[in-house]
mmCIF file of C-alpha atoms in Angstrom:
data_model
loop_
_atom_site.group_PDB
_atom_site.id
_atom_site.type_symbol
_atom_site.label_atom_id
_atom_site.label_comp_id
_atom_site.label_asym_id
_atom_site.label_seq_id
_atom_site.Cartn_x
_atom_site.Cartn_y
_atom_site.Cartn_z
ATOM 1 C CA UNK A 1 0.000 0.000 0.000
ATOM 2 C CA UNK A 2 1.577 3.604 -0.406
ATOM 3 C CA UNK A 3 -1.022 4.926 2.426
ATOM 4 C CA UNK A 4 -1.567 3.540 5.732
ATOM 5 C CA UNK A 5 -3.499 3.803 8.797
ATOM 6 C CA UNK A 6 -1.695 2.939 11.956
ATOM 7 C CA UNK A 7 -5.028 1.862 14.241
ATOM 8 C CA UNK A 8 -8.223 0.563 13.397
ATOM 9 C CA UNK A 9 -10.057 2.258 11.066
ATOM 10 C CA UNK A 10 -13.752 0.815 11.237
ATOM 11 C CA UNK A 11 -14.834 2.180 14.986
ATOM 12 C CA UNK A 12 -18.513 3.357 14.302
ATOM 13 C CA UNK A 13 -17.341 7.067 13.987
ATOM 14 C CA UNK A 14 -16.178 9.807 11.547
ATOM 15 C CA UNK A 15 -12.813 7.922 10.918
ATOM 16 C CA UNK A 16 -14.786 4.939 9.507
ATOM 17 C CA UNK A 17 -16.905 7.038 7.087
ATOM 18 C CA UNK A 18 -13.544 9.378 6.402
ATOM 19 C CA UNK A 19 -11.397 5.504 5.473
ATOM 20 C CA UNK A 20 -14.452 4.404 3.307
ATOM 21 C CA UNK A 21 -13.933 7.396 1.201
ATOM 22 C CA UNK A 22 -10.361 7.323 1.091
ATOM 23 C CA UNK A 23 -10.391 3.712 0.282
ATOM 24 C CA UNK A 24 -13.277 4.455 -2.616
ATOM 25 C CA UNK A 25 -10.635 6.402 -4.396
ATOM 26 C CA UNK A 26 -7.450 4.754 -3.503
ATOM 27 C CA UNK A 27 -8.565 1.333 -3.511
ATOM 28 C CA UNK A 28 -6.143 -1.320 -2.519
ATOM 29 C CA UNK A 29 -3.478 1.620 -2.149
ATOM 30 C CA UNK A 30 -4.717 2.582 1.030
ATOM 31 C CA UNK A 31 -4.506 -0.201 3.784
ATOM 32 C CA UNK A 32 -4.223 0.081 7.646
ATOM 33 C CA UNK A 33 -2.497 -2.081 10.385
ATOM 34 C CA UNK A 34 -4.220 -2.610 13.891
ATOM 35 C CA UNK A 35 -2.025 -5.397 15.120
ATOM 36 C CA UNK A 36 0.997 -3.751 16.637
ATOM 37 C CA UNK A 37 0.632 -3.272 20.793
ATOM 38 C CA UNK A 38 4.227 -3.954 21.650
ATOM 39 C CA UNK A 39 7.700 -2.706 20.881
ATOM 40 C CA UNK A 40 8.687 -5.437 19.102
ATOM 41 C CA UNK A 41 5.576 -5.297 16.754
ATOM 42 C CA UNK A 42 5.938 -2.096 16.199
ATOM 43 C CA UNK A 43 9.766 -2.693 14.891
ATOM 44 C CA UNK A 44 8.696 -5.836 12.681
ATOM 45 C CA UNK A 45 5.691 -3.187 11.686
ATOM 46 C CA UNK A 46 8.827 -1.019 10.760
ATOM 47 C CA UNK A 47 10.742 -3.050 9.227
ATOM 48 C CA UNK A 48 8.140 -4.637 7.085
ATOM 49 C CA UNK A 49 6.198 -2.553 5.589
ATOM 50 C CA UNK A 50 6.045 0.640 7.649
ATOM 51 C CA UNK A 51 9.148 2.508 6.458
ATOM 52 C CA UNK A 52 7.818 2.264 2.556
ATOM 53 C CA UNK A 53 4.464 3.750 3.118
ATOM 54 C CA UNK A 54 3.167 7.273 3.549
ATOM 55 C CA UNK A 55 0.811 7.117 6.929
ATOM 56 C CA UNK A 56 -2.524 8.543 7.081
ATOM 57 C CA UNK A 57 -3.899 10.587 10.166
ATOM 58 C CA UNK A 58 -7.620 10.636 10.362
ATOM 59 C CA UNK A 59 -9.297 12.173 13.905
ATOM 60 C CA UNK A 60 -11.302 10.023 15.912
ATOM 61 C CA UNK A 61 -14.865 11.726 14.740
ATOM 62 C CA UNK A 62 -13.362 12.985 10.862
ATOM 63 C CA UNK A 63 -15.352 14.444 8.901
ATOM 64 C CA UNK A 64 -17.382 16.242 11.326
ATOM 65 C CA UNK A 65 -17.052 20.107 12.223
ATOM 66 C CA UNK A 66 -15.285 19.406 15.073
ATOM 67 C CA UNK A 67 -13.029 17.627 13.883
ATOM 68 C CA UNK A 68 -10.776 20.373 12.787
ATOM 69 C CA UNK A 69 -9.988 21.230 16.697
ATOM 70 C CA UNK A 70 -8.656 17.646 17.407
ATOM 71 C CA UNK A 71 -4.659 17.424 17.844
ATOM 72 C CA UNK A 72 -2.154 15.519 16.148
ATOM 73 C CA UNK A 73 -2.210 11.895 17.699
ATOM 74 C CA UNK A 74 0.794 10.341 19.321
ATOM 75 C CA UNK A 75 1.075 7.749 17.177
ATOM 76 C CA UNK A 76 2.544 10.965 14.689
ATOM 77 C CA UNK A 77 5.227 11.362 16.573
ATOM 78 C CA UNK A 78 5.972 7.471 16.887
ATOM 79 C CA UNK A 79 6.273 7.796 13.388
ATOM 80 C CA UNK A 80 7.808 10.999 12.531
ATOM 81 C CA UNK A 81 10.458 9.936 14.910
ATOM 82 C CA UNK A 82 11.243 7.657 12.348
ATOM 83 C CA UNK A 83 11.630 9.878 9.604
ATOM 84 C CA UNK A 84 7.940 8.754 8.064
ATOM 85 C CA UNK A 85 5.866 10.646 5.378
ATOM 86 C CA UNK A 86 2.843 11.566 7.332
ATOM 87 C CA UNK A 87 -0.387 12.980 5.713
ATOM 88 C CA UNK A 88 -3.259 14.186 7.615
ATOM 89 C CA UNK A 89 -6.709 15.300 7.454
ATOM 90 C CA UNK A 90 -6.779 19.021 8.988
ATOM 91 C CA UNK A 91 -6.207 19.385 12.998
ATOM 92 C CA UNK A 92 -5.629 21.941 15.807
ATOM 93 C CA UNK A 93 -4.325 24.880 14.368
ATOM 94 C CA UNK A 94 -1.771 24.873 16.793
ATOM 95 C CA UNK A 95 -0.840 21.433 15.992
ATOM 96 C CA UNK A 96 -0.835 22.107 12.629
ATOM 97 C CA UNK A 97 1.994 25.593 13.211
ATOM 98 C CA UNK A 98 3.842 22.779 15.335
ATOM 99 C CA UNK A 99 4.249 20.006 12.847
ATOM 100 C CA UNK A 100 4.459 22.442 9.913
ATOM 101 C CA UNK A 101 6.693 20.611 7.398
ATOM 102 C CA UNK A 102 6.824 17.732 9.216
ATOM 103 C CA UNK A 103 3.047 16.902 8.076
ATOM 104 C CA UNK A 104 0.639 17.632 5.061
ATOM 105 C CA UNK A 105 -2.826 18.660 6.378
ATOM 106 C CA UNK A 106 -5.255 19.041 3.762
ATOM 107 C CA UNK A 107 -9.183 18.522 4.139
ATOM 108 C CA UNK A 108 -10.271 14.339 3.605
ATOM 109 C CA UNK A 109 -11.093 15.044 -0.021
ATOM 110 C CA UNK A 110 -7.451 16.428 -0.879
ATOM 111 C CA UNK A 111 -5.858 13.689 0.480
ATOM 112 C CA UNK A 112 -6.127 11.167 -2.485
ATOM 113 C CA UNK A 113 -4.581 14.451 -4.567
ATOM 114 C CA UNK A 114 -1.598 15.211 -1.879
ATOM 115 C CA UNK A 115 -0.814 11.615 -1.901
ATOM 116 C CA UNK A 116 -0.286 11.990 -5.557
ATOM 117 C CA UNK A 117 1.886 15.152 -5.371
ATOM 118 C CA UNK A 118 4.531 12.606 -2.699
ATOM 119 C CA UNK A 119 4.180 9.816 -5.084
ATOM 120 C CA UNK A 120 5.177 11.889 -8.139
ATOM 121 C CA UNK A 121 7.386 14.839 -6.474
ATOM 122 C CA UNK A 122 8.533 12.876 -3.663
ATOM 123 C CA UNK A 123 7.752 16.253 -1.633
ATOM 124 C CA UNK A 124 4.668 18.937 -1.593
ATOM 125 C CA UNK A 125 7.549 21.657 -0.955
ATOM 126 C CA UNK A 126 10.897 22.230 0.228
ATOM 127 C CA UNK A 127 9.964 22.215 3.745
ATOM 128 C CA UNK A 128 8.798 18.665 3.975
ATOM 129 C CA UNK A 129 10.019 15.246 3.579
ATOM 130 C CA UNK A 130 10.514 12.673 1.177
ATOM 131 C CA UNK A 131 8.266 10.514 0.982
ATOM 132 C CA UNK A 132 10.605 7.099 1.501
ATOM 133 C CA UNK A 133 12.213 7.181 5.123
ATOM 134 C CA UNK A 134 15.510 9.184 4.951
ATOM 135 C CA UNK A 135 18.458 6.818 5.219
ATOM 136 C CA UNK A 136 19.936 8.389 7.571
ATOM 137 C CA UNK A 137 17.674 8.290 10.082
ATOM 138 C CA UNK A 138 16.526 4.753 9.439
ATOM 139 C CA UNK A 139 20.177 3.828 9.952
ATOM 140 C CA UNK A 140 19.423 4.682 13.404
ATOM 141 C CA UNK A 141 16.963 2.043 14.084
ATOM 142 C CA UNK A 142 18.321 -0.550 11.713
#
């Protein structure tokens, strides 16, 4: 998949609706893993498949108006600390001045388009990063 969800996507809320149409457009590109509750998941996660993929961020209750005041999840910062592409529908303005090229926010519609842009640019703009891990800093968990 070039897009994944780190959690479980199918929770009877917003995020379910948001992944159905996500995955209407991106089809079997978009996929999502649920199955990693340890460390040692998480590296095998890593090693696997993780480090390839761009990773999705979709809030809790997407899609709705409030959505837009949720923060960035920790599981962002799990991965950014691995030098992953992250994508995310909007969040918490503040959040969103903090991660500023470190994450892509764009509204759930976008995202299919700003995937593109990574996929074919390998970067939406200077200020953010490629979209497969940088060497360097997946030398450091190697």
């Amino acid at each position: 998949a070039d897009l994944l969800f780190f959690g479980f996507p199918f929770y009877k809320s917003g995020r379910k609706r948001c992944y159905a149409r996500l995955q209407r457009v991106l089809g079997g590109r978009l996929n999502a893993t649920w199955s990693v509750w340890s460390e040692a998941a998480f590296e095998a996660f890593w090693a696997g498949t993780g480090r390839w993929a761009a990773h999705l961020n979709l809030h809790k209750e997407c899609g709705h108006a409030q959505s837009s005041h949720n923060p960035v999840v920790f599981r962002t910062s799990l991965l950014l600390s691995r030098g992953a592409t992250v994508i995310s529908e909007r969040a918490y303005y503040k959040d969103e001045h903090e991660y500023a090229g470190l994450v892509t926010f764009g509204a759930v519609d976008a995202l299919p388009s700003i995937l593109e842009q990574r996929l074919i640019r390998g970067s939406t703009s200077d200020s953010t990063r490629p979209l497969q891990t940088n060497a360097s800093v997946a030398a450091l968990y190697a």
